[in-house]
mmCIF file with all atom_site columns, C-alpha atoms in Angstrom:
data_model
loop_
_atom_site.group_PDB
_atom_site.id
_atom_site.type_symbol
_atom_site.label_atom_id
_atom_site.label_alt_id
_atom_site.label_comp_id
_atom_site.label_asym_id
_atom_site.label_entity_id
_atom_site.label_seq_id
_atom_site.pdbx_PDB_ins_code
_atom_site.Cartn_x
_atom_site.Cartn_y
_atom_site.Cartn_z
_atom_site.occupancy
_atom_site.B_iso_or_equiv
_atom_site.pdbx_formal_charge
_atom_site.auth_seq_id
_atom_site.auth_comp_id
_atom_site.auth_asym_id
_atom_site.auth_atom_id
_atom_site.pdbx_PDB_model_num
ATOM 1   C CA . UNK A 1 1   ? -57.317 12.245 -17.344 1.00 43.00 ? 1   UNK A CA 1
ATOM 2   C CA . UNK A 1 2   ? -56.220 12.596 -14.039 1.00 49.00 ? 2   UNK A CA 1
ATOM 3   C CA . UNK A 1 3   ? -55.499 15.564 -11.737 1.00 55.00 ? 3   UNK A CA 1
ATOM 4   C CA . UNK A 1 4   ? -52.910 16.398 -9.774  1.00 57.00 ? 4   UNK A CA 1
ATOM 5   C CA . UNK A 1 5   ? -54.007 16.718 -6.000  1.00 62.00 ? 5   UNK A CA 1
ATOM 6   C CA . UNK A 1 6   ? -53.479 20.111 -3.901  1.00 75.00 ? 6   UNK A CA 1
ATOM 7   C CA . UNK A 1 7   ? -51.163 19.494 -0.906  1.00 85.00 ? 7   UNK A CA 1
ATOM 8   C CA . UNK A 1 8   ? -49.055 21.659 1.201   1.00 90.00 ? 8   UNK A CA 1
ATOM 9   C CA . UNK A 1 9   ? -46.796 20.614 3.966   1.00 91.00 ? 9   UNK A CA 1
ATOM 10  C CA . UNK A 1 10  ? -44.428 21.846 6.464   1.00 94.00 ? 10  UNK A CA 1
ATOM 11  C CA . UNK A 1 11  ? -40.581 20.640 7.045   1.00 94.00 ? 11  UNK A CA 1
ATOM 12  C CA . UNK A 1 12  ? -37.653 20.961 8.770   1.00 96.00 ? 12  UNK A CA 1
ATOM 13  C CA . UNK A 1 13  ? -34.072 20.135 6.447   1.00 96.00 ? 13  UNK A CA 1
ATOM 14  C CA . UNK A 1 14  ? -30.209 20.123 7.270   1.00 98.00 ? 14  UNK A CA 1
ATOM 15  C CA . UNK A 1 15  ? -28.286 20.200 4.654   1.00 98.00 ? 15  UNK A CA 1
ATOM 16  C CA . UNK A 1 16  ? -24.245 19.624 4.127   1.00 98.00 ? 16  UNK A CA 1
ATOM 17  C CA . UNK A 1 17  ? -21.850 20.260 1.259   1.00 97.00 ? 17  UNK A CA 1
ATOM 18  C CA . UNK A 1 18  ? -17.854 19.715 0.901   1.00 97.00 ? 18  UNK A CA 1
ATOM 19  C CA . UNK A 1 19  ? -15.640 21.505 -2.121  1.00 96.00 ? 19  UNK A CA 1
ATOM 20  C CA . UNK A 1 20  ? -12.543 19.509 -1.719  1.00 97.00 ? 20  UNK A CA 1
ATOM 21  C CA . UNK A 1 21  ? -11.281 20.710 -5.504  1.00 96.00 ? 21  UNK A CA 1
ATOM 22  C CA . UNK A 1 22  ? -7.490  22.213 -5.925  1.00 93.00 ? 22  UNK A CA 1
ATOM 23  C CA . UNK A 1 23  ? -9.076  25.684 -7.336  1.00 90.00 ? 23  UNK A CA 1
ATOM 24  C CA . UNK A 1 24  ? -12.455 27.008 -6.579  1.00 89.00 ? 24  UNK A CA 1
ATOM 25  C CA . UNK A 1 25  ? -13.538 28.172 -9.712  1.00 88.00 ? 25  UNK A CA 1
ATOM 26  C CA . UNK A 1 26  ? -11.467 26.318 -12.918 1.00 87.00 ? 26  UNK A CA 1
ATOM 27  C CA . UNK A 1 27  ? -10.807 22.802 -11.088 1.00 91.00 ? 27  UNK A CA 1
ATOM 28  C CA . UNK A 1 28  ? -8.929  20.203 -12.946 1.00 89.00 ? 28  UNK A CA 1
ATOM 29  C CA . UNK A 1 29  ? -9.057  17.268 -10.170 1.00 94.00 ? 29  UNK A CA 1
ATOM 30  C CA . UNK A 1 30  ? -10.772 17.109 -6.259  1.00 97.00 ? 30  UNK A CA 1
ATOM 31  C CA . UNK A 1 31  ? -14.058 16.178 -5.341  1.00 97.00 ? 31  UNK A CA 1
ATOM 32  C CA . UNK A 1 32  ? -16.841 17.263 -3.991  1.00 98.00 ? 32  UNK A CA 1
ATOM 33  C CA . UNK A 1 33  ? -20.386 16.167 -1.780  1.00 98.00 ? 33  UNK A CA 1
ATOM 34  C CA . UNK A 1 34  ? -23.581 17.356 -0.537  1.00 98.00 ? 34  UNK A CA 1
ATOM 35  C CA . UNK A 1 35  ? -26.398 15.567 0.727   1.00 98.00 ? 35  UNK A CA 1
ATOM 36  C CA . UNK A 1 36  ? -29.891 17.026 2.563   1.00 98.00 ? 36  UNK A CA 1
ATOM 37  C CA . UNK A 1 37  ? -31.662 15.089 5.136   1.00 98.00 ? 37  UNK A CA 1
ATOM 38  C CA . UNK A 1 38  ? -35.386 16.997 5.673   1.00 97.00 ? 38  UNK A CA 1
ATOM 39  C CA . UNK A 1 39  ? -38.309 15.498 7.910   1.00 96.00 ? 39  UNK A CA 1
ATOM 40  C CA . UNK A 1 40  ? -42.269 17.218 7.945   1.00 94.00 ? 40  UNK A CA 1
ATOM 41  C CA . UNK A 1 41  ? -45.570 16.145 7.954   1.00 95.00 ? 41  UNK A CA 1
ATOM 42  C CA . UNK A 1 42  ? -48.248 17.141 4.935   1.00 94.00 ? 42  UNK A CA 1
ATOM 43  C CA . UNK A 1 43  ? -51.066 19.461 6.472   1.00 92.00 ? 43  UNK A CA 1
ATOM 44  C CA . UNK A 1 44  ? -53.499 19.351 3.379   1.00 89.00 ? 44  UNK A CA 1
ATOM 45  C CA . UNK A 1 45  ? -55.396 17.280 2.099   1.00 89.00 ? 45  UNK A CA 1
ATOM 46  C CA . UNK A 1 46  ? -54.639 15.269 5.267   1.00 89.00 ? 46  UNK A CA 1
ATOM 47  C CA . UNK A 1 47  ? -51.855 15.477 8.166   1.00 93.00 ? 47  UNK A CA 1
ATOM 48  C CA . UNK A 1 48  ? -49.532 12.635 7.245   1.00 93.00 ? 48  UNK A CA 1
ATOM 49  C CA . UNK A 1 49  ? -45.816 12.318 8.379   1.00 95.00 ? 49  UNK A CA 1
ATOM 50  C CA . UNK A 1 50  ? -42.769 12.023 5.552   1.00 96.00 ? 50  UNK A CA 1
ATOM 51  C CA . UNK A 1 51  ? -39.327 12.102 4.947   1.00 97.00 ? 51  UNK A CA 1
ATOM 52  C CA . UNK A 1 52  ? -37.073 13.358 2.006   1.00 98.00 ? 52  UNK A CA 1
ATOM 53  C CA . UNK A 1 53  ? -33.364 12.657 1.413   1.00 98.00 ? 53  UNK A CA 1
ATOM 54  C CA . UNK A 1 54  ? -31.045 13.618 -1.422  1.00 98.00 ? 54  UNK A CA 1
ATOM 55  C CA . UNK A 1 55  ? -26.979 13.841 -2.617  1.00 98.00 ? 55  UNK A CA 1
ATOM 56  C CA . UNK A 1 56  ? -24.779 14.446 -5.054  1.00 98.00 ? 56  UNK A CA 1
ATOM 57  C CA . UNK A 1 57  ? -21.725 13.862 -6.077  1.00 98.00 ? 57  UNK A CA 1
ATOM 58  C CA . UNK A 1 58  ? -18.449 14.972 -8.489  1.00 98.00 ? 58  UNK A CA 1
ATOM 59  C CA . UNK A 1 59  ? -15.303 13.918 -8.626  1.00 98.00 ? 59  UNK A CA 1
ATOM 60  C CA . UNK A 1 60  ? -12.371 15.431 -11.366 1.00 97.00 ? 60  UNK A CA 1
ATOM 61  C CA . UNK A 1 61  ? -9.689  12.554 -11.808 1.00 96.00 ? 61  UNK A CA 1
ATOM 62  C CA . UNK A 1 62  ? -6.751  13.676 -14.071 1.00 92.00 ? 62  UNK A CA 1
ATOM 63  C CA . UNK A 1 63  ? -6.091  10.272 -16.380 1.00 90.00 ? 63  UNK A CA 1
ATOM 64  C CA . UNK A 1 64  ? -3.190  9.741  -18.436 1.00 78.00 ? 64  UNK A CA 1
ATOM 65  C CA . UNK A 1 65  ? 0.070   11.419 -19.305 1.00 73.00 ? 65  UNK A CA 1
ATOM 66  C CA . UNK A 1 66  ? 0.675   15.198 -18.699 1.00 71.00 ? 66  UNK A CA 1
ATOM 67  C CA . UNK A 1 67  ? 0.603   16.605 -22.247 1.00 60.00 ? 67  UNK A CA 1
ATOM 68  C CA . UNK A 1 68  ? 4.273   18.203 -23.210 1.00 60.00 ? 68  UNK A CA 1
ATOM 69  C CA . UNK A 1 69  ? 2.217   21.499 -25.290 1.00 56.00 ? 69  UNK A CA 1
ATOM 70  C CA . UNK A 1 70  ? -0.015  22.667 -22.955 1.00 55.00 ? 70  UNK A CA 1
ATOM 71  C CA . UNK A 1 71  ? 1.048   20.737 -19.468 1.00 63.00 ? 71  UNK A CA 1
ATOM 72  C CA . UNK A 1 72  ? -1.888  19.578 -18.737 1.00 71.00 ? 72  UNK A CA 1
ATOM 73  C CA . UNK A 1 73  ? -3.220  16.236 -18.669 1.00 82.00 ? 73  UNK A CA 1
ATOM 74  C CA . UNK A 1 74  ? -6.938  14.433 -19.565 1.00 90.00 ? 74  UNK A CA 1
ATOM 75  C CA . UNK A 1 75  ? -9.809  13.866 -17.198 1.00 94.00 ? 75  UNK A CA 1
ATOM 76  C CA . UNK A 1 76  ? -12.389 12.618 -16.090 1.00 97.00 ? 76  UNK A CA 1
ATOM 77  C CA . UNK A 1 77  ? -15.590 14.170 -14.670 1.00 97.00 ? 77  UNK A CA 1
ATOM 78  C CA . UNK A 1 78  ? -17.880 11.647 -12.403 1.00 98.00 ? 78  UNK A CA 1
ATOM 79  C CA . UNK A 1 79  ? -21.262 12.643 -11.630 1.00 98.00 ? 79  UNK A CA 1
ATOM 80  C CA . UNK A 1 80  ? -23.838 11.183 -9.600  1.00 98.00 ? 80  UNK A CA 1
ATOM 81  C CA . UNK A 1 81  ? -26.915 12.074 -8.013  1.00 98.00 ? 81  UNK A CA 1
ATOM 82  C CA . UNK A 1 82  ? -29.679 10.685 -5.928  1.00 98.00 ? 82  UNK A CA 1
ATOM 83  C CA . UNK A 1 83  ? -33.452 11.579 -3.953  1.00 98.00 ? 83  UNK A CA 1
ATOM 84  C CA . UNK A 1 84  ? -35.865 9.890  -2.275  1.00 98.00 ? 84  UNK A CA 1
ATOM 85  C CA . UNK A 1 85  ? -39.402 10.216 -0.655  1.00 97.00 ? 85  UNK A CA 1
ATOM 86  C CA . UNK A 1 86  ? -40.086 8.527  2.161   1.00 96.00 ? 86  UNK A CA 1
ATOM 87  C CA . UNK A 1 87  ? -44.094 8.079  2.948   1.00 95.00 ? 87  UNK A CA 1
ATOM 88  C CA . UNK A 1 88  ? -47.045 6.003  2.804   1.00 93.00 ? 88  UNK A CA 1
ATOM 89  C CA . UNK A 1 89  ? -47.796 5.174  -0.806  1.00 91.00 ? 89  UNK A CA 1
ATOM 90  C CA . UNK A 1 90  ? -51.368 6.829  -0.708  1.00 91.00 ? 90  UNK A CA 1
ATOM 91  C CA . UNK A 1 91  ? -49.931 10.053 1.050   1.00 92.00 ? 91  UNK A CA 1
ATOM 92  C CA . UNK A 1 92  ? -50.612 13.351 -1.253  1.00 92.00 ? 92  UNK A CA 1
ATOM 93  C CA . UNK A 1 93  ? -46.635 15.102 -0.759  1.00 93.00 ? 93  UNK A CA 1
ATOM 94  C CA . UNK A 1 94  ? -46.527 18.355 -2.520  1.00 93.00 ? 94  UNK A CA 1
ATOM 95  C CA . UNK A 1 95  ? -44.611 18.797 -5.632  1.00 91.00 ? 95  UNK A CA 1
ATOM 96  C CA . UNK A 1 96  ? -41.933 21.383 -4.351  1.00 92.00 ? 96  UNK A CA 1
ATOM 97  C CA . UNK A 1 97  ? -41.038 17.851 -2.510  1.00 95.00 ? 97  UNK A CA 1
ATOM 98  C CA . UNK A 1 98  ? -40.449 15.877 -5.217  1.00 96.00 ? 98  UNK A CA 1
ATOM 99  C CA . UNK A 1 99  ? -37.820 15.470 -7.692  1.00 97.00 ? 99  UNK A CA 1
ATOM 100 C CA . UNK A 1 100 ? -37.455 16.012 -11.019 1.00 97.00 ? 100 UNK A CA 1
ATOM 101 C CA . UNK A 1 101 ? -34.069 16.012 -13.312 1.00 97.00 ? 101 UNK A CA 1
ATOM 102 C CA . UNK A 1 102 ? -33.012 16.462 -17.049 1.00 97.00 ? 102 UNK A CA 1
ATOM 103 C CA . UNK A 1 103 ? -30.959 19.637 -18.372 1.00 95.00 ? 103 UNK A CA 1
ATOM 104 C CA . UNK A 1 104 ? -27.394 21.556 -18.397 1.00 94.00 ? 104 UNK A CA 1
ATOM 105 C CA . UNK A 1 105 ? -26.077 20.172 -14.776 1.00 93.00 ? 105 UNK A CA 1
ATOM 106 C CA . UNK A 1 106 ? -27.883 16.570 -14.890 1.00 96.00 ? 106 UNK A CA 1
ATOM 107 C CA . UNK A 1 107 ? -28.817 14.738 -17.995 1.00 97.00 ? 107 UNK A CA 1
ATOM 108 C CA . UNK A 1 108 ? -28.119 17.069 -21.109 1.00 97.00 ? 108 UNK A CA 1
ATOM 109 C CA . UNK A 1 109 ? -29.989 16.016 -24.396 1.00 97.00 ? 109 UNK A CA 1
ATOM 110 C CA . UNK A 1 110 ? -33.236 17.045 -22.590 1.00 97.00 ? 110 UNK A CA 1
ATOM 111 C CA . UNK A 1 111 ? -34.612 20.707 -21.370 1.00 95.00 ? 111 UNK A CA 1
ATOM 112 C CA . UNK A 1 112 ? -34.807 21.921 -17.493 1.00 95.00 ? 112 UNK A CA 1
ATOM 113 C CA . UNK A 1 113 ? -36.236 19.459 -15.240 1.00 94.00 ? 113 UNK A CA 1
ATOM 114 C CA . UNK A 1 114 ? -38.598 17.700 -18.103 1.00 95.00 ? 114 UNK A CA 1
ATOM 115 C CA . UNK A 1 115 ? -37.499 14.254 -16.501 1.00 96.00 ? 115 UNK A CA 1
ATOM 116 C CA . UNK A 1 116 ? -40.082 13.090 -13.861 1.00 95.00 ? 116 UNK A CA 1
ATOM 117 C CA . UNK A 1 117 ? -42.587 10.845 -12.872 1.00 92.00 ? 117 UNK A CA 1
ATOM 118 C CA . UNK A 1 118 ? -45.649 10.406 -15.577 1.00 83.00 ? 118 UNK A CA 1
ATOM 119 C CA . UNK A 1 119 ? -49.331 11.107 -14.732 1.00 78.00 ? 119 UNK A CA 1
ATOM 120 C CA . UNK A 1 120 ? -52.019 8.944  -16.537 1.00 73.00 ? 120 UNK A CA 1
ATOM 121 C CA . UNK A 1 121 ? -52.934 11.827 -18.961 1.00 80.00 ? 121 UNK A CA 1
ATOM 122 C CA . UNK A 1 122 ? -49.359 12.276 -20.000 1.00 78.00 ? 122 UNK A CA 1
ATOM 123 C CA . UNK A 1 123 ? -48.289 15.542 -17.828 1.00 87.00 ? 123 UNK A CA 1
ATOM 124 C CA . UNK A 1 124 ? -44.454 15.364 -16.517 1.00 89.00 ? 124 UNK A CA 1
ATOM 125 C CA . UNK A 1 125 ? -44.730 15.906 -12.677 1.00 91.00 ? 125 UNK A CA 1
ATOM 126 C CA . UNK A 1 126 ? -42.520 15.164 -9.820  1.00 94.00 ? 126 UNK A CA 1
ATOM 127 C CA . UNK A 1 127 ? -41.653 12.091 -8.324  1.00 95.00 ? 127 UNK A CA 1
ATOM 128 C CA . UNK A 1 128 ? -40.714 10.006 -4.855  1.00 97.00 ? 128 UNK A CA 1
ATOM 129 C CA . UNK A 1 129 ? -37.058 8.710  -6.180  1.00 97.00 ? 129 UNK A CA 1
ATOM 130 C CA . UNK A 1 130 ? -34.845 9.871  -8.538  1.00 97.00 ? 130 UNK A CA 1
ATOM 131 C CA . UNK A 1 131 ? -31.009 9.078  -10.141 1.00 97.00 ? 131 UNK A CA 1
ATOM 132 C CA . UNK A 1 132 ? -28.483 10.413 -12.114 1.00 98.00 ? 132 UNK A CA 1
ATOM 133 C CA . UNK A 1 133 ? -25.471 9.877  -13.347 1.00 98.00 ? 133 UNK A CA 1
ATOM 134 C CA . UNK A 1 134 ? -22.383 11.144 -16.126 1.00 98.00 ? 134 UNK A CA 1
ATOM 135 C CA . UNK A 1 135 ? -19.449 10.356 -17.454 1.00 98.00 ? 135 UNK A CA 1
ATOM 136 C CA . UNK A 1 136 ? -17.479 12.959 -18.768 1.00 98.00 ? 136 UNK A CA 1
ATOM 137 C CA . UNK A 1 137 ? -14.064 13.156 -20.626 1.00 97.00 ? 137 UNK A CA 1
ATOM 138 C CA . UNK A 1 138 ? -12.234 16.412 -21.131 1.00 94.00 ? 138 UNK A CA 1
ATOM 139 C CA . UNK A 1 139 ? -9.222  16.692 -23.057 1.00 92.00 ? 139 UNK A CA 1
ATOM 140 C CA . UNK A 1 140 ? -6.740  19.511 -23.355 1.00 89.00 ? 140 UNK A CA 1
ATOM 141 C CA . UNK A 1 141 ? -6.462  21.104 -27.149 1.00 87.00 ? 141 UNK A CA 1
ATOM 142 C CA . UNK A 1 142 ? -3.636  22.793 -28.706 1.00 78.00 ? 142 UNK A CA 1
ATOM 143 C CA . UNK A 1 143 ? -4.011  25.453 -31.285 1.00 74.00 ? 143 UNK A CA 1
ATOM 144 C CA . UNK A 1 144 ? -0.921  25.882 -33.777 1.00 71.00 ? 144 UNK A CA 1
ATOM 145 C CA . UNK A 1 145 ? 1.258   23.783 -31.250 1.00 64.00 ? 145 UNK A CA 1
ATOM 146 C CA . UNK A 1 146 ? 0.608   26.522 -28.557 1.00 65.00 ? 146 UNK A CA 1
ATOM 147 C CA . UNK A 1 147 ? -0.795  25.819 -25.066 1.00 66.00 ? 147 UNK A CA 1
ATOM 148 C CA . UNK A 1 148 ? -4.452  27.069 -25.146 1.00 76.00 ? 148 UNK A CA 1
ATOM 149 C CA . UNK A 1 149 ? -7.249  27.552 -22.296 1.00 87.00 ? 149 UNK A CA 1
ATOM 150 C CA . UNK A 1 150 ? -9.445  25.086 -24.312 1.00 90.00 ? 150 UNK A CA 1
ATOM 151 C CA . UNK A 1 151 ? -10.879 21.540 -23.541 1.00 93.00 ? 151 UNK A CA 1
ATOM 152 C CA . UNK A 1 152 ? -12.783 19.245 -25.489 1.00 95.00 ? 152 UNK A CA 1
ATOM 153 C CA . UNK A 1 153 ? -15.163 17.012 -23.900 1.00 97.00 ? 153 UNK A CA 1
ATOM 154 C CA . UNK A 1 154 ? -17.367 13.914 -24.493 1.00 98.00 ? 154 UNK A CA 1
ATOM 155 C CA . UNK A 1 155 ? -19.787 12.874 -22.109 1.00 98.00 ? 155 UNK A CA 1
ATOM 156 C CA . UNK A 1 156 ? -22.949 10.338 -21.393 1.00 98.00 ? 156 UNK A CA 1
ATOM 157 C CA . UNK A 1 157 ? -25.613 11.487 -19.060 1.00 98.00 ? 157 UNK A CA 1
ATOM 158 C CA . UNK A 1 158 ? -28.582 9.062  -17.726 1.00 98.00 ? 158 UNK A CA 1
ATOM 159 C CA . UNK A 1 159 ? -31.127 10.018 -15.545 1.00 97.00 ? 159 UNK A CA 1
ATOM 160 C CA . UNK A 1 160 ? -34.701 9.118  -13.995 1.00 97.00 ? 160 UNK A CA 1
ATOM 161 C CA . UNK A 1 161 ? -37.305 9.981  -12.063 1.00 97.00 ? 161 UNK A CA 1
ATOM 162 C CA . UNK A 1 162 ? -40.454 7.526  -10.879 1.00 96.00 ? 162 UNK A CA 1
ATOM 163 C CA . UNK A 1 163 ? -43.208 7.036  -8.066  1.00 93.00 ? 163 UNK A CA 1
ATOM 164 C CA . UNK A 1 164 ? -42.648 2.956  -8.919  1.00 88.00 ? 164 UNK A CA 1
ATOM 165 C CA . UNK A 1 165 ? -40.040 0.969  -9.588  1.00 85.00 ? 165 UNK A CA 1
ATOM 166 C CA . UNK A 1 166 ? -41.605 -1.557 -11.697 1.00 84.00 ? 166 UNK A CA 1
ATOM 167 C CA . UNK A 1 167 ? -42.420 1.088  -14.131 1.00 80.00 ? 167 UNK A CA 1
ATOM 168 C CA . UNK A 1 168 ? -38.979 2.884  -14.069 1.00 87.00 ? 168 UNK A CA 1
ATOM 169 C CA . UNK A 1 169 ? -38.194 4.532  -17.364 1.00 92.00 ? 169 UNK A CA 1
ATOM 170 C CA . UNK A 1 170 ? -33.751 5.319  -17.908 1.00 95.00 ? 170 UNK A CA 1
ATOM 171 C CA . UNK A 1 171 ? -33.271 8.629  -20.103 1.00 97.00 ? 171 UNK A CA 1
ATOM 172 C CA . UNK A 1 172 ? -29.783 8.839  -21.707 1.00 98.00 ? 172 UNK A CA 1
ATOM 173 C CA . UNK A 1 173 ? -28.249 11.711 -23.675 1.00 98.00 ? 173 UNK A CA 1
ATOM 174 C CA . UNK A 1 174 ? -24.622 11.480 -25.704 1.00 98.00 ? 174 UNK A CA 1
ATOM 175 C CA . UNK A 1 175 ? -22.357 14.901 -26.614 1.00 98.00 ? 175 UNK A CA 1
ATOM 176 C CA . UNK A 1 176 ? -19.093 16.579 -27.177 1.00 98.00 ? 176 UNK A CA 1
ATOM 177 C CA . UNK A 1 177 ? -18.631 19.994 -26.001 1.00 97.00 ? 177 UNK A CA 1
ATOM 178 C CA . UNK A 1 178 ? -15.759 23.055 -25.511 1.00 96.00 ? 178 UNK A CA 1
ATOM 179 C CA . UNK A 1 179 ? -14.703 24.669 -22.447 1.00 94.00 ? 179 UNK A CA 1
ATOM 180 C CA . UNK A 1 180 ? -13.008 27.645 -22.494 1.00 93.00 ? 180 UNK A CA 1
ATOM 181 C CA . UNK A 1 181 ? -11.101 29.242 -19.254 1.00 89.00 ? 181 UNK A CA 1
ATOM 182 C CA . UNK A 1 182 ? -12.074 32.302 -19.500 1.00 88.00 ? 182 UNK A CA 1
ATOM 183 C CA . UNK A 1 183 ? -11.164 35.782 -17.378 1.00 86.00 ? 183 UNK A CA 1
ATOM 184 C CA . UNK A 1 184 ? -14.004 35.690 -15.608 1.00 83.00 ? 184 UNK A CA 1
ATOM 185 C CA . UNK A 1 185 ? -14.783 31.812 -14.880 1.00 84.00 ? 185 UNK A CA 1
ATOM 186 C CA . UNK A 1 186 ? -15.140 28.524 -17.403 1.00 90.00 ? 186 UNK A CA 1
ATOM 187 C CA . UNK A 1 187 ? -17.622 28.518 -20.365 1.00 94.00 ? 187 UNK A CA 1
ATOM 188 C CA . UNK A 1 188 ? -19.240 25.431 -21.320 1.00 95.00 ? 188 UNK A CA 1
ATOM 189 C CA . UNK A 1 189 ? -20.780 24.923 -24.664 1.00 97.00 ? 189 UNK A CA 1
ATOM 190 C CA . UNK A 1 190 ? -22.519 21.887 -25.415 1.00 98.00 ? 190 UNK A CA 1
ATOM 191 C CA . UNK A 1 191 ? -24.385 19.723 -28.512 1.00 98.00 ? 191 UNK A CA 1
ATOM 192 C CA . UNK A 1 192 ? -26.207 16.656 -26.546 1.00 98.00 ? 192 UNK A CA 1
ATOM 193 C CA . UNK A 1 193 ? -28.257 14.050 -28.292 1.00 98.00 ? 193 UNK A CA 1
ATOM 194 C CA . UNK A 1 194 ? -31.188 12.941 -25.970 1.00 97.00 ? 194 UNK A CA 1
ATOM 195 C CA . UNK A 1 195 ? -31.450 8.764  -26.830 1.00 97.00 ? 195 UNK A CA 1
ATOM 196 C CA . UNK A 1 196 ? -35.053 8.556  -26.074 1.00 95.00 ? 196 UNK A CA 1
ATOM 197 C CA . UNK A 1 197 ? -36.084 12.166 -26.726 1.00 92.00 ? 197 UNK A CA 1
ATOM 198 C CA . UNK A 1 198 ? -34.468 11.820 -30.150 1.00 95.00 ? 198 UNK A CA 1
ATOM 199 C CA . UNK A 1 199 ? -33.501 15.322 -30.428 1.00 95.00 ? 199 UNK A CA 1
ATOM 200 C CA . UNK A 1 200 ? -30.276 17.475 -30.460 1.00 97.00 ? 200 UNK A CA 1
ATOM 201 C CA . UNK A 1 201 ? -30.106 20.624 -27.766 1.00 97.00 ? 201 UNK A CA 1
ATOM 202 C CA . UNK A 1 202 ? -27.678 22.791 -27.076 1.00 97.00 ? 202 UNK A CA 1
ATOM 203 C CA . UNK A 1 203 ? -26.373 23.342 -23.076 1.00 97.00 ? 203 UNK A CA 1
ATOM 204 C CA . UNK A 1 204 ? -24.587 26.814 -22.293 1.00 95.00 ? 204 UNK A CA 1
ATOM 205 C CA . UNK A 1 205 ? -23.186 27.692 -18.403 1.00 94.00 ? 205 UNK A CA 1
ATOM 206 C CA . UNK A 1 206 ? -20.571 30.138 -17.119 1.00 92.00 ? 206 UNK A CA 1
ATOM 207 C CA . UNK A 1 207 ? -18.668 29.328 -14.361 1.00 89.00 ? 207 UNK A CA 1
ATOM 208 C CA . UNK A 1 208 ? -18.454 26.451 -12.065 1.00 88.00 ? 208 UNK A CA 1
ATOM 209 C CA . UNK A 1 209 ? -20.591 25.516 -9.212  1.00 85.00 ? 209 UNK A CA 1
ATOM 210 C CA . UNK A 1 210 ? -20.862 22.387 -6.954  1.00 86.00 ? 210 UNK A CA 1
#
């Protein structure tokens, strides 16, 4: 097997985000972006300089015609994420460094964070680059020919995390899902199929964040 090396280091980060979405909290088009620039050096097991980088991205487009029921029209939900490690290839950076990905707000099908970058004795750790990406399409629903504060959605998440390129590994998960405007912020429910996993999960979130 192999183990993990100790490490610790010590960095400085600046980080930037813009909500450009018509409403703060139940959006239905607008964008938004973030990215984090951070520089440090490791101080254990040796001193040895690095650099880390990492944005994301979401953008609500409303698509087709405005629906005469509930007034509202379709969307789409574009996702997209990114990280990377920059550092000598034999330089120990600690694990709070690195990235890992997979869950409710990245690739659904597969649990919190469980994509990364594979040791030699099978254990999910961190890694020096990740991606991410979804697709998602939401669609107003009408209940008795009333306007409702439902959505349905179907969506396709992909994802990955790796130290190496050559050995990069793309984890996928397919769903459909509700969202419900509620009083006190949107609920999102849900049922992803992970592609490589090869199991069904269930995502729940209040609210919207960016």
């Amino acid at each position: 097997g192999e183990d993990l090396p100790s490490s610790s280091s010590i960095t400085a980060n600046y980080g930037w985000t813009g909500r450009y979405f018509d409403n703060p909290t139940t959006p239905s088009s607008g964008y938004g972006f973030a990215w984090e620039v951070g520089a440090g050096t490791t101080l254990t097991p040796a001193r040895e300089p690095f650099g880390r980088v990492s944005a994301r991205w979401l953008t609500l487009l409303e698509i087709g015609q405005r629906d005469d029921i509930t007034r509202r029209r379709s969307r789409l939900a574009l996702r997209a994420a990114g990280g990377a490690v920059i550092a000598r290839e034999d330089v120990s950076i600690p694990v709070t460094q690195l990235f890992l990905t997979g869950g409710d707000t990245t690739v659904r099908g597969y649990s919190y964070q469980s994509i990364g970058a594979r040791t030699e004795n099978g254990l999910v750790t961190g890694g020096r680059y990740m991606a991410a990406g979804s697709v998602e399409w939401q669609r107003p629903i009408t209940i008795k020919g009333n306007t409702s504060d439902w959505e349905s959605t179907l969506f396709l998440d992909a994802g990955t995390v790796t130290d190496n390129f050559d050995a990069m590994t793309v984890r996928a998960g397919v769903g459909t899902g509700i969202r419900w405007r509620s009083p006190v912020g949107p609920v999102q429910a849900d049922i992803a199929y992970g592609l490589q996993s090869q199991r069904l999960r269930l995502h729940l979130r209040l609210g919207f964040t960016f």
